[in-house]
Amino acid sequence: MDLEAWTVNLSTLSAEHESGFTIEIEGNPTDPSSVNPGRFPAELNSIEQTRLLRYGMEAIAKAAKSAKTRTRASAPKKPAYIPPPNKPRRPVLSLKNKKKA
């Protein structure tokens, strides 16, 4: 069995293994607050079940990290502040002495 054969769906925060085993998480994909595993395949012992769950969690975290870097790289940089076009013009009070003697 290939432990790394996962199909990850970040919109539903779930992953499905080719054997039919599914994992659903809640919270942050890289540090979830809750993990809801489905039914394990009957032929797996407890150690193999643990490994399958761990590989599934790693697949979800890896997919989330790659999606985050992909969106950061493609997002255009915005200026810090853009004043609205209907902003009224007000006089500016300055404490600097503009007269040179």
PDB file of N, CA and C in Angstrom:
ATOM      1  N   MET A   1       0.846  -1.173   0.000  1.00  0.00           N
ATOM      2  CA  MET A   1       0.000   0.000   0.000  1.00  0.00           C
ATOM      3  C   MET A   1       0.889   1.232   0.000  1.00  0.00           C
ATOM      4  N   ASP A   2       0.570   2.165  -0.891  1.00  0.00           N
ATOM      5  CA  ASP A   2       1.305   3.421  -0.980  1.00  0.00           C
ATOM      6  C   ASP A   2       0.722   4.395   0.041  1.00  0.00           C
ATOM      7  N   LEU A   3       1.501   4.718   1.066  1.00  0.00           N
ATOM      8  CA  LEU A   3       1.010   5.592   2.134  1.00  0.00           C
ATOM      9  C   LEU A   3       0.922   7.053   1.706  1.00  0.00           C
ATOM     10  N   GLU A   4       1.569   7.404   0.603  1.00  0.00           N
ATOM     11  CA  GLU A   4       1.590   8.800   0.165  1.00  0.00           C
ATOM     12  C   GLU A   4       0.594   9.090  -0.952  1.00  0.00           C
ATOM     13  N   ALA A   5      -0.328   8.169  -1.221  1.00  0.00           N
ATOM     14  CA  ALA A   5      -1.316   8.352  -2.288  1.00  0.00           C
ATOM     15  C   ALA A   5      -2.581   8.995  -1.728  1.00  0.00           C
ATOM     16  N   TRP A   6      -2.528  10.298  -1.487  1.00  0.00           N
ATOM     17  CA  TRP A   6      -3.640  11.036  -0.894  1.00  0.00           C
ATOM     18  C   TRP A   6      -4.197  12.046  -1.887  1.00  0.00           C
ATOM     19  N   THR A   7      -5.495  12.264  -1.819  1.00  0.00           N
ATOM     20  CA  THR A   7      -6.162  13.323  -2.564  1.00  0.00           C
ATOM     21  C   THR A   7      -6.681  14.309  -1.524  1.00  0.00           C
ATOM     22  N   VAL A   8      -6.121  15.522  -1.549  1.00  0.00           N
ATOM     23  CA  VAL A   8      -6.442  16.531  -0.534  1.00  0.00           C
ATOM     24  C   VAL A   8      -7.414  17.544  -1.117  1.00  0.00           C
ATOM     25  N   ASN A   9      -8.429  17.888  -0.334  1.00  0.00           N
ATOM     26  CA  ASN A   9      -9.404  18.911  -0.690  1.00  0.00           C
ATOM     27  C   ASN A   9      -9.371  19.971   0.406  1.00  0.00           C
ATOM     28  N   LEU A  10      -8.702  21.091   0.132  1.00  0.00           N
ATOM     29  CA  LEU A  10      -8.554  22.131   1.155  1.00  0.00           C
ATOM     30  C   LEU A  10      -9.840  22.918   1.402  1.00  0.00           C
ATOM     31  N   SER A  11     -10.747  22.931   0.442  1.00  0.00           N
ATOM     32  CA  SER A  11     -11.994  23.670   0.665  1.00  0.00           C
ATOM     33  C   SER A  11     -12.858  22.991   1.733  1.00  0.00           C
ATOM     34  N   THR A  12     -12.796  21.667   1.828  1.00  0.00           N
ATOM     35  CA  THR A  12     -13.544  20.949   2.862  1.00  0.00           C
ATOM     36  C   THR A  12     -12.643  20.483   4.005  1.00  0.00           C
ATOM     37  N   LEU A  13     -11.352  20.806   3.937  1.00  0.00           N
ATOM     38  CA  LEU A  13     -10.359  20.388   4.933  1.00  0.00           C
ATOM     39  C   LEU A  13     -10.405  18.872   5.152  1.00  0.00           C
ATOM     40  N   SER A  14     -10.303  18.145   4.056  1.00  0.00           N
ATOM     41  CA  SER A  14     -10.335  16.690   4.140  1.00  0.00           C
ATOM     42  C   SER A  14      -9.326  16.092   3.175  1.00  0.00           C
ATOM     43  N   ALA A  15      -9.017  14.826   3.415  1.00  0.00           N
ATOM     44  CA  ALA A  15      -8.115  14.081   2.538  1.00  0.00           C
ATOM     45  C   ALA A  15      -8.621  12.650   2.440  1.00  0.00           C
ATOM     46  N   GLU A  16      -8.450  12.061   1.255  1.00  0.00           N
ATOM     47  CA  GLU A  16      -8.887  10.687   1.043  1.00  0.00           C
ATOM     48  C   GLU A  16      -7.733   9.882   0.471  1.00  0.00           C
ATOM     49  N   HIS A  17      -7.494   8.717   1.074  1.00  0.00           N
ATOM     50  CA  HIS A  17      -6.447   7.809   0.612  1.00  0.00           C
ATOM     51  C   HIS A  17      -7.023   6.917  -0.469  1.00  0.00           C
ATOM     52  N   GLU A  18      -6.146   6.353  -1.298  1.00  0.00           N
ATOM     53  CA  GLU A  18      -6.616   5.481  -2.378  1.00  0.00           C
ATOM     54  C   GLU A  18      -7.322   4.236  -1.855  1.00  0.00           C
ATOM     55  N   SER A  19      -7.102   3.887  -0.589  1.00  0.00           N
ATOM     56  CA  SER A  19      -7.781   2.728   0.010  1.00  0.00           C
ATOM     57  C   SER A  19      -9.208   3.044   0.441  1.00  0.00           C
ATOM     58  N   GLY A  20      -9.600   4.332   0.417  1.00  0.00           N
ATOM     59  CA  GLY A  20     -10.935   4.736   0.828  1.00  0.00           C
ATOM     60  C   GLY A  20     -10.972   5.373   2.202  1.00  0.00           C
ATOM     61  N   PHE A  21      -9.861   5.360   2.926  1.00  0.00           N
ATOM     62  CA  PHE A  21      -9.778   5.975   4.253  1.00  0.00           C
ATOM     63  C   PHE A  21      -9.806   7.495   4.111  1.00  0.00           C
ATOM     64  N   THR A  22     -10.629   8.171   4.926  1.00  0.00           N
ATOM     65  CA  THR A  22     -10.736   9.630   4.859  1.00  0.00           C
ATOM     66  C   THR A  22     -10.400  10.259   6.208  1.00  0.00           C
ATOM     67  N   ILE A  23      -9.907  11.486   6.120  1.00  0.00           N
ATOM     68  CA  ILE A  23      -9.605  12.300   7.303  1.00  0.00           C
ATOM     69  C   ILE A  23     -10.270  13.645   7.100  1.00  0.00           C
ATOM     70  N   GLU A  24     -10.927  14.140   8.123  1.00  0.00           N
ATOM     71  CA  GLU A  24     -11.480  15.493   8.121  1.00  0.00           C
ATOM     72  C   GLU A  24     -10.893  16.225   9.313  1.00  0.00           C
ATOM     73  N   ILE A  25     -10.485  17.472   9.098  1.00  0.00           N
ATOM     74  CA  ILE A  25      -9.895  18.253  10.192  1.00  0.00           C
ATOM     75  C   ILE A  25     -10.696  19.528  10.397  1.00  0.00           C
ATOM     76  N   GLU A  26     -10.480  20.134  11.552  1.00  0.00           N
ATOM     77  CA  GLU A  26     -11.079  21.430  11.868  1.00  0.00           C
ATOM     78  C   GLU A  26      -9.958  22.364  12.271  1.00  0.00           C
ATOM     79  N   GLY A  27     -10.078  23.621  11.880  1.00  0.00           N
ATOM     80  CA  GLY A  27      -9.074  24.613  12.250  1.00  0.00           C
ATOM     81  C   GLY A  27      -8.019  24.777  11.175  1.00  0.00           C
ATOM     82  N   ASN A  28      -6.831  25.117  11.618  1.00  0.00           N
ATOM     83  CA  ASN A  28      -5.700  25.377  10.737  1.00  0.00           C
ATOM     84  C   ASN A  28      -5.172  24.061  10.162  1.00  0.00           C
ATOM     85  N   PRO A  29      -4.991  23.954   8.839  1.00  0.00           N
ATOM     86  CA  PRO A  29      -4.500  22.695   8.270  1.00  0.00           C
ATOM     87  C   PRO A  29      -3.097  22.301   8.736  1.00  0.00           C
ATOM     88  N   THR A  30      -2.266  23.265   9.077  1.00  0.00           N
ATOM     89  CA  THR A  30      -0.919  22.927   9.547  1.00  0.00           C
ATOM     90  C   THR A  30      -0.884  22.618  11.035  1.00  0.00           C
ATOM     91  N   ASP A  31      -1.897  23.057  11.774  1.00  0.00           N
ATOM     92  CA  ASP A  31      -1.983  22.781  13.204  1.00  0.00           C
ATOM     93  C   ASP A  31      -3.466  22.641  13.577  1.00  0.00           C
ATOM     94  N   PRO A  32      -4.090  21.515  13.231  1.00  0.00           N
ATOM     95  CA  PRO A  32      -5.541  21.383  13.411  1.00  0.00           C
ATOM     96  C   PRO A  32      -5.954  21.299  14.878  1.00  0.00           C
ATOM     97  N   SER A  33      -7.158  21.779  15.144  1.00  0.00           N
ATOM     98  CA  SER A  33      -7.690  21.692  16.503  1.00  0.00           C
ATOM     99  C   SER A  33      -8.445  20.386  16.720  1.00  0.00           C
ATOM    100  N   SER A  34      -8.885  19.756  15.630  1.00  0.00           N
ATOM    101  CA  SER A  34      -9.622  18.502  15.732  1.00  0.00           C
ATOM    102  C   SER A  34      -9.368  17.667  14.482  1.00  0.00           C
ATOM    103  N   VAL A  35      -9.205  16.352  14.680  1.00  0.00           N
ATOM    104  CA  VAL A  35      -9.003  15.420  13.571  1.00  0.00           C
ATOM    105  C   VAL A  35     -10.071  14.342  13.674  1.00  0.00           C
ATOM    106  N   ASN A  36     -10.811  14.134  12.587  1.00  0.00           N
ATOM    107  CA  ASN A  36     -11.871  13.127  12.558  1.00  0.00           C
ATOM    108  C   ASN A  36     -11.526  12.066  11.517  1.00  0.00           C
ATOM    109  N   PRO A  37     -10.884  10.982  11.928  1.00  0.00           N
ATOM    110  CA  PRO A  37     -10.575   9.936  10.956  1.00  0.00           C
ATOM    111  C   PRO A  37     -11.809   9.091  10.677  1.00  0.00           C
ATOM    112  N   GLY A  38     -11.873   8.568   9.464  1.00  0.00           N
ATOM    113  CA  GLY A  38     -12.955   7.663   9.099  1.00  0.00           C
ATOM    114  C   GLY A  38     -12.619   6.244   9.542  1.00  0.00           C
ATOM    115  N   ARG A  39     -13.289   5.281   8.966  1.00  0.00           N
ATOM    116  CA  ARG A  39     -13.008   3.871   9.284  1.00  0.00           C
ATOM    117  C   ARG A  39     -11.745   3.438   8.562  1.00  0.00           C
ATOM    118  N   PHE A  40     -10.868   2.788   9.315  1.00  0.00           N
ATOM    119  CA  PHE A  40      -9.639   2.276   8.735  1.00  0.00           C
ATOM    120  C   PHE A  40      -9.931   1.014   7.933  1.00  0.00           C
ATOM    121  N   PRO A  41      -9.127   0.730   6.903  1.00  0.00           N
ATOM    122  CA  PRO A  41      -9.285  -0.539   6.192  1.00  0.00           C
ATOM    123  C   PRO A  41      -9.074  -1.713   7.156  1.00  0.00           C
ATOM    124  N   ALA A  42      -9.829  -2.761   6.993  1.00  0.00           N
ATOM    125  CA  ALA A  42      -9.822  -3.892   7.928  1.00  0.00           C
ATOM    126  C   ALA A  42      -8.495  -4.633   7.966  1.00  0.00           C
ATOM    127  N   GLU A  43      -7.745  -4.619   6.874  1.00  0.00           N
ATOM    128  CA  GLU A  43      -6.513  -5.401   6.829  1.00  0.00           C
ATOM    129  C   GLU A  43      -5.319  -4.734   7.523  1.00  0.00           C
ATOM    130  N   LEU A  44      -5.488  -3.512   8.033  1.00  0.00           N
ATOM    131  CA  LEU A  44      -4.378  -2.802   8.670  1.00  0.00           C
ATOM    132  C   LEU A  44      -4.342  -3.073  10.170  1.00  0.00           C
ATOM    133  N   ASN A  45      -3.121  -3.277  10.691  1.00  0.00           N
ATOM    134  CA  ASN A  45      -2.976  -3.391  12.141  1.00  0.00           C
ATOM    135  C   ASN A  45      -2.854  -1.982  12.730  1.00  0.00           C
ATOM    136  N   SER A  46      -2.719  -1.867  14.030  1.00  0.00           N
ATOM    137  CA  SER A  46      -2.741  -0.556  14.691  1.00  0.00           C
ATOM    138  C   SER A  46      -1.552   0.316  14.299  1.00  0.00           C
ATOM    139  N   ILE A  47      -0.393  -0.277  14.093  1.00  0.00           N
ATOM    140  CA  ILE A  47       0.786   0.508  13.703  1.00  0.00           C
ATOM    141  C   ILE A  47       0.603   1.059  12.292  1.00  0.00           C
ATOM    142  N   GLU A  48       0.089   0.253  11.387  1.00  0.00           N
ATOM    143  CA  GLU A  48      -0.157   0.720  10.020  1.00  0.00           C
ATOM    144  C   GLU A  48      -1.258   1.774   9.977  1.00  0.00           C
ATOM    145  N   GLN A  49      -2.258   1.649  10.847  1.00  0.00           N
ATOM    146  CA  GLN A  49      -3.305   2.664  10.935  1.00  0.00           C
ATOM    147  C   GLN A  49      -2.721   4.002  11.370  1.00  0.00           C
ATOM    148  N   THR A  50      -1.831   3.956  12.353  1.00  0.00           N
ATOM    149  CA  THR A  50      -1.192   5.175  12.843  1.00  0.00           C
ATOM    150  C   THR A  50      -0.349   5.817  11.757  1.00  0.00           C
ATOM    151  N   ARG A  51       0.409   5.015  11.028  1.00  0.00           N
ATOM    152  CA  ARG A  51       1.235   5.538   9.942  1.00  0.00           C
ATOM    153  C   ARG A  51       0.363   6.159   8.855  1.00  0.00           C
ATOM    154  N   LEU A  52      -0.749   5.519   8.514  1.00  0.00           N
ATOM    155  CA  LEU A  52      -1.651   6.037   7.494  1.00  0.00           C
ATOM    156  C   LEU A  52      -2.232   7.385   7.924  1.00  0.00           C
ATOM    157  N   LEU A  53      -2.627   7.485   9.183  1.00  0.00           N
ATOM    158  CA  LEU A  53      -3.157   8.744   9.705  1.00  0.00           C
ATOM    159  C   LEU A  53      -2.094   9.836   9.683  1.00  0.00           C
ATOM    160  N   ARG A  54      -0.873   9.498  10.081  1.00  0.00           N
ATOM    161  CA  ARG A  54       0.211  10.487  10.093  1.00  0.00           C
ATOM    162  C   ARG A  54       0.530  10.974   8.678  1.00  0.00           C
ATOM    163  N   TYR A  55       0.603  10.057   7.717  1.00  0.00           N
ATOM    164  CA  TYR A  55       0.876  10.458   6.339  1.00  0.00           C
ATOM    165  C   TYR A  55      -0.259  11.321   5.780  1.00  0.00           C
ATOM    166  N   GLY A  56      -1.476  11.038   6.172  1.00  0.00           N
ATOM    167  CA  GLY A  56      -2.599  11.860   5.740  1.00  0.00           C
ATOM    168  C   GLY A  56      -2.529  13.269   6.294  1.00  0.00           C
ATOM    169  N   MET A  57      -2.165  13.389   7.560  1.00  0.00           N
ATOM    170  CA  MET A  57      -2.028  14.717   8.172  1.00  0.00           C
ATOM    171  C   MET A  57      -0.890  15.494   7.513  1.00  0.00           C
ATOM    172  N   GLU A  58       0.199  14.803   7.202  1.00  0.00           N
ATOM    173  CA  GLU A  58       1.314  15.458   6.518  1.00  0.00           C
ATOM    174  C   GLU A  58       0.908  15.907   5.113  1.00  0.00           C
ATOM    175  N   ALA A  59       0.093  15.126   4.429  1.00  0.00           N
ATOM    176  CA  ALA A  59      -0.366  15.493   3.091  1.00  0.00           C
ATOM    177  C   ALA A  59      -1.240  16.743   3.138  1.00  0.00           C
ATOM    178  N   ILE A  60      -2.106  16.843   4.135  1.00  0.00           N
ATOM    179  CA  ILE A  60      -2.951  18.033   4.269  1.00  0.00           C
ATOM    180  C   ILE A  60      -2.101  19.262   4.570  1.00  0.00           C
ATOM    181  N   ALA A  61      -1.153  19.142   5.498  1.00  0.00           N
ATOM    182  CA  ALA A  61      -0.296  20.272   5.852  1.00  0.00           C
ATOM    183  C   ALA A  61       0.560  20.709   4.661  1.00  0.00           C
ATOM    184  N   LYS A  62       1.086  19.759   3.917  1.00  0.00           N
ATOM    185  CA  LYS A  62       1.915  20.077   2.754  1.00  0.00           C
ATOM    186  C   LYS A  62       1.102  20.794   1.685  1.00  0.00           C
ATOM    187  N   ALA A  63      -0.113  20.336   1.444  1.00  0.00           N
ATOM    188  CA  ALA A  63      -0.982  20.982   0.455  1.00  0.00           C
ATOM    189  C   ALA A  63      -1.346  22.397   0.891  1.00  0.00           C
ATOM    190  N   ALA A  64      -1.584  22.597   2.180  1.00  0.00           N
ATOM    191  CA  ALA A  64      -1.928  23.927   2.685  1.00  0.00           C
ATOM    192  C   ALA A  64      -0.754  24.884   2.553  1.00  0.00           C
ATOM    193  N   LYS A  65       0.448  24.403   2.849  1.00  0.00           N
ATOM    194  CA  LYS A  65       1.633  25.264   2.730  1.00  0.00           C
ATOM    195  C   LYS A  65       1.896  25.639   1.281  1.00  0.00           C
ATOM    196  N   SER A  66       1.746  24.693   0.362  1.00  0.00           N
ATOM    197  CA  SER A  66       1.993  25.009  -1.047  1.00  0.00           C
ATOM    198  C   SER A  66       0.922  25.955  -1.588  1.00  0.00           C
ATOM    199  N   ALA A  67      -0.311  25.819  -1.136  1.00  0.00           N
ATOM    200  CA  ALA A  67      -1.374  26.735  -1.569  1.00  0.00           C
ATOM    201  C   ALA A  67      -1.132  28.131  -1.024  1.00  0.00           C
ATOM    202  N   LYS A  68      -0.643  28.228   0.198  1.00  0.00           N
ATOM    203  CA  LYS A  68      -0.378  29.534   0.808  1.00  0.00           C
ATOM    204  C   LYS A  68       0.745  30.250   0.068  1.00  0.00           C
ATOM    205  N   THR A  69       1.827  29.545  -0.258  1.00  0.00           N
ATOM    206  CA  THR A  69       2.934  30.190  -0.968  1.00  0.00           C
ATOM    207  C   THR A  69       2.529  30.543  -2.387  1.00  0.00           C
ATOM    208  N   ARG A  70       1.657  29.738  -3.005  1.00  0.00           N
ATOM    209  CA  ARG A  70       1.196  30.022  -4.357  1.00  0.00           C
ATOM    210  C   ARG A  70       0.357  31.298  -4.371  1.00  0.00           C
ATOM    211  N   THR A  71      -0.511  31.491  -3.380  1.00  0.00           N
ATOM    212  CA  THR A  71      -1.342  32.693  -3.355  1.00  0.00           C
ATOM    213  C   THR A  71      -0.526  33.920  -2.978  1.00  0.00           C
ATOM    214  N   ARG A  72       0.462  33.774  -2.133  1.00  0.00           N
ATOM    215  CA  ARG A  72       1.304  34.921  -1.780  1.00  0.00           C
ATOM    216  C   ARG A  72       2.134  35.379  -2.965  1.00  0.00           C
ATOM    217  N   ALA A  73       2.650  34.443  -3.745  1.00  0.00           N
ATOM    218  CA  ALA A  73       3.486  34.801  -4.878  1.00  0.00           C
ATOM    219  C   ALA A  73       2.676  35.462  -5.983  1.00  0.00           C
ATOM    220  N   SER A  74       1.431  35.073  -6.157  1.00  0.00           N
ATOM    221  CA  SER A  74       0.627  35.609  -7.250  1.00  0.00           C
ATOM    222  C   SER A  74      -0.146  36.864  -6.864  1.00  0.00           C
ATOM    223  N   ALA A  75      -0.252  37.156  -5.589  1.00  0.00           N
ATOM    224  CA  ALA A  75      -1.023  38.322  -5.155  1.00  0.00           C
ATOM    225  C   ALA A  75      -0.235  39.607  -5.400  1.00  0.00           C
ATOM    226  N   PRO A  76      -0.855  40.607  -6.039  1.00  0.00           N
ATOM    227  CA  PRO A  76      -0.148  41.874  -6.245  1.00  0.00           C
ATOM    228  C   PRO A  76      -0.023  42.627  -4.924  1.00  0.00           C
ATOM    229  N   LYS A  77       1.040  43.386  -4.822  1.00  0.00           N
ATOM    230  CA  LYS A  77       1.252  44.162  -3.595  1.00  0.00           C
ATOM    231  C   LYS A  77       0.383  45.404  -3.635  1.00  0.00           C
ATOM    232  N   LYS A  78      -0.291  45.667  -2.518  1.00  0.00           N
ATOM    233  CA  LYS A  78      -1.156  46.823  -2.412  1.00  0.00           C
ATOM    234  C   LYS A  78      -0.421  47.923  -1.647  1.00  0.00           C
ATOM    235  N   PRO A  79      -0.679  49.173  -2.005  1.00  0.00           N
ATOM    236  CA  PRO A  79      -0.101  50.255  -1.207  1.00  0.00           C
ATOM    237  C   PRO A  79      -0.708  50.254   0.197  1.00  0.00           C
ATOM    238  N   ALA A  80       0.017  50.826   1.143  1.00  0.00           N
ATOM    239  CA  ALA A  80      -0.418  50.803   2.535  1.00  0.00           C
ATOM    240  C   ALA A  80      -1.732  51.555   2.738  1.00  0.00           C
ATOM    241  N   TYR A  81      -1.874  52.732   2.113  1.00  0.00           N
ATOM    242  CA  TYR A  81      -3.089  53.519   2.295  1.00  0.00           C
ATOM    243  C   TYR A  81      -3.371  54.314   1.028  1.00  0.00           C
ATOM    244  N   ILE A  82      -4.595  54.249   0.577  1.00  0.00           N
ATOM    245  CA  ILE A  82      -5.034  55.045  -0.564  1.00  0.00           C
ATOM    246  C   ILE A  82      -6.160  55.934  -0.071  1.00  0.00           C
ATOM    247  N   PRO A  83      -5.963  57.273  -0.105  1.00  0.00           N
ATOM    248  CA  PRO A  83      -7.029  58.148   0.361  1.00  0.00           C
ATOM    249  C   PRO A  83      -8.225  58.087  -0.597  1.00  0.00           C
ATOM    250  N   PRO A  84      -9.432  58.198  -0.061  1.00  0.00           N
ATOM    251  CA  PRO A  84     -10.611  58.151  -0.922  1.00  0.00           C
ATOM    252  C   PRO A  84     -10.659  59.384  -1.828  1.00  0.00           C
ATOM    253  N   PRO A  85     -11.248  59.261  -3.006  1.00  0.00           N
ATOM    254  CA  PRO A  85     -11.266  60.396  -3.940  1.00  0.00           C
ATOM    255  C   PRO A  85     -12.111  61.581  -3.452  1.00  0.00           C
ATOM    256  N   ASN A  86     -13.048  61.366  -2.564  1.00  0.00           N
ATOM    257  CA  ASN A  86     -13.890  62.458  -2.083  1.00  0.00           C
ATOM    258  C   ASN A  86     -13.398  63.024  -0.747  1.00  0.00           C
ATOM    259  N   LYS A  87     -12.155  62.777  -0.403  1.00  0.00           N
ATOM    260  CA  LYS A  87     -11.606  63.290   0.853  1.00  0.00           C
ATOM    261  C   LYS A  87     -11.452  64.808   0.754  1.00  0.00           C
ATOM    262  N   PRO A  88     -12.000  65.559   1.725  1.00  0.00           N
ATOM    263  CA  PRO A  88     -11.895  67.024   1.659  1.00  0.00           C
ATOM    264  C   PRO A  88     -10.456  67.498   1.906  1.00  0.00           C
ATOM    265  N   ARG A  89     -10.113  68.587   1.242  1.00  0.00           N
ATOM    266  CA  ARG A  89      -8.790  69.185   1.402  1.00  0.00           C
ATOM    267  C   ARG A  89      -8.832  70.093   2.625  1.00  0.00           C
ATOM    268  N   ARG A  90      -7.934  69.864   3.578  1.00  0.00           N
ATOM    269  CA  ARG A  90      -7.910  70.666   4.801  1.00  0.00           C
ATOM    270  C   ARG A  90      -6.553  71.356   4.932  1.00  0.00           C
ATOM    271  N   PRO A  91      -6.546  72.512   5.597  1.00  0.00           N
ATOM    272  CA  PRO A  91      -5.251  73.169   5.825  1.00  0.00           C
ATOM    273  C   PRO A  91      -4.412  72.348   6.800  1.00  0.00           C
ATOM    274  N   VAL A  92      -3.107  72.404   6.610  1.00  0.00           N
ATOM    275  CA  VAL A  92      -2.190  71.619   7.424  1.00  0.00           C
ATOM    276  C   VAL A  92      -1.491  72.551   8.403  1.00  0.00           C
ATOM    277  N   LEU A  93      -1.478  72.182   9.656  1.00  0.00           N
ATOM    278  CA  LEU A  93      -0.783  72.938  10.686  1.00  0.00           C
ATOM    279  C   LEU A  93       0.614  72.364  10.831  1.00  0.00           C
ATOM    280  N   SER A  94       1.614  73.223  10.707  1.00  0.00           N
ATOM    281  CA  SER A  94       2.993  72.759  10.811  1.00  0.00           C
ATOM    282  C   SER A  94       3.710  73.565  11.881  1.00  0.00           C
ATOM    283  N   LEU A  95       4.522  72.938  12.663  1.00  0.00           N
ATOM    284  CA  LEU A  95       5.279  73.609  13.716  1.00  0.00           C
ATOM    285  C   LEU A  95       6.680  73.997  13.232  1.00  0.00           C
ATOM    286  N   LYS A  96       6.998  73.668  12.010  1.00  0.00           N
ATOM    287  CA  LYS A  96       8.312  74.013  11.482  1.00  0.00           C
ATOM    288  C   LYS A  96       8.318  75.475  11.059  1.00  0.00           C
ATOM    289  N   ASN A  97       9.405  76.142  11.312  1.00  0.00           N
ATOM    290  CA  ASN A  97       9.560  77.532  10.934  1.00  0.00           C
ATOM    291  C   ASN A  97      10.069  77.577   9.504  1.00  0.00           C
ATOM    292  N   LYS A  98       9.244  78.090   8.610  1.00  0.00           N
ATOM    293  CA  LYS A  98       9.623  78.106   7.196  1.00  0.00           C
ATOM    294  C   LYS A  98      10.430  79.360   6.836  1.00  0.00           C
ATOM    295  N   LYS A  99      10.436  80.368   7.704  1.00  0.00           N
ATOM    296  CA  LYS A  99      11.177  81.591   7.431  1.00  0.00           C
ATOM    297  C   LYS A  99      12.627  81.416   7.838  1.00  0.00           C
ATOM    298  N   LYS A 100      13.523  81.790   6.951  1.00  0.00           N
ATOM    299  CA  LYS A 100      14.941  81.743   7.283  1.00  0.00           C
ATOM    300  C   LYS A 100      15.418  83.174   7.498  1.00  0.00           C
ATOM    301  N   ALA A 101      16.106  83.415   8.567  1.00  0.00           N
ATOM    302  CA  ALA A 101      16.570  84.758   8.864  1.00  0.00           C
ATOM    303  C   ALA A 101      18.032  84.924   8.553  1.00  0.00           C
TER     304      ALA A 101
END
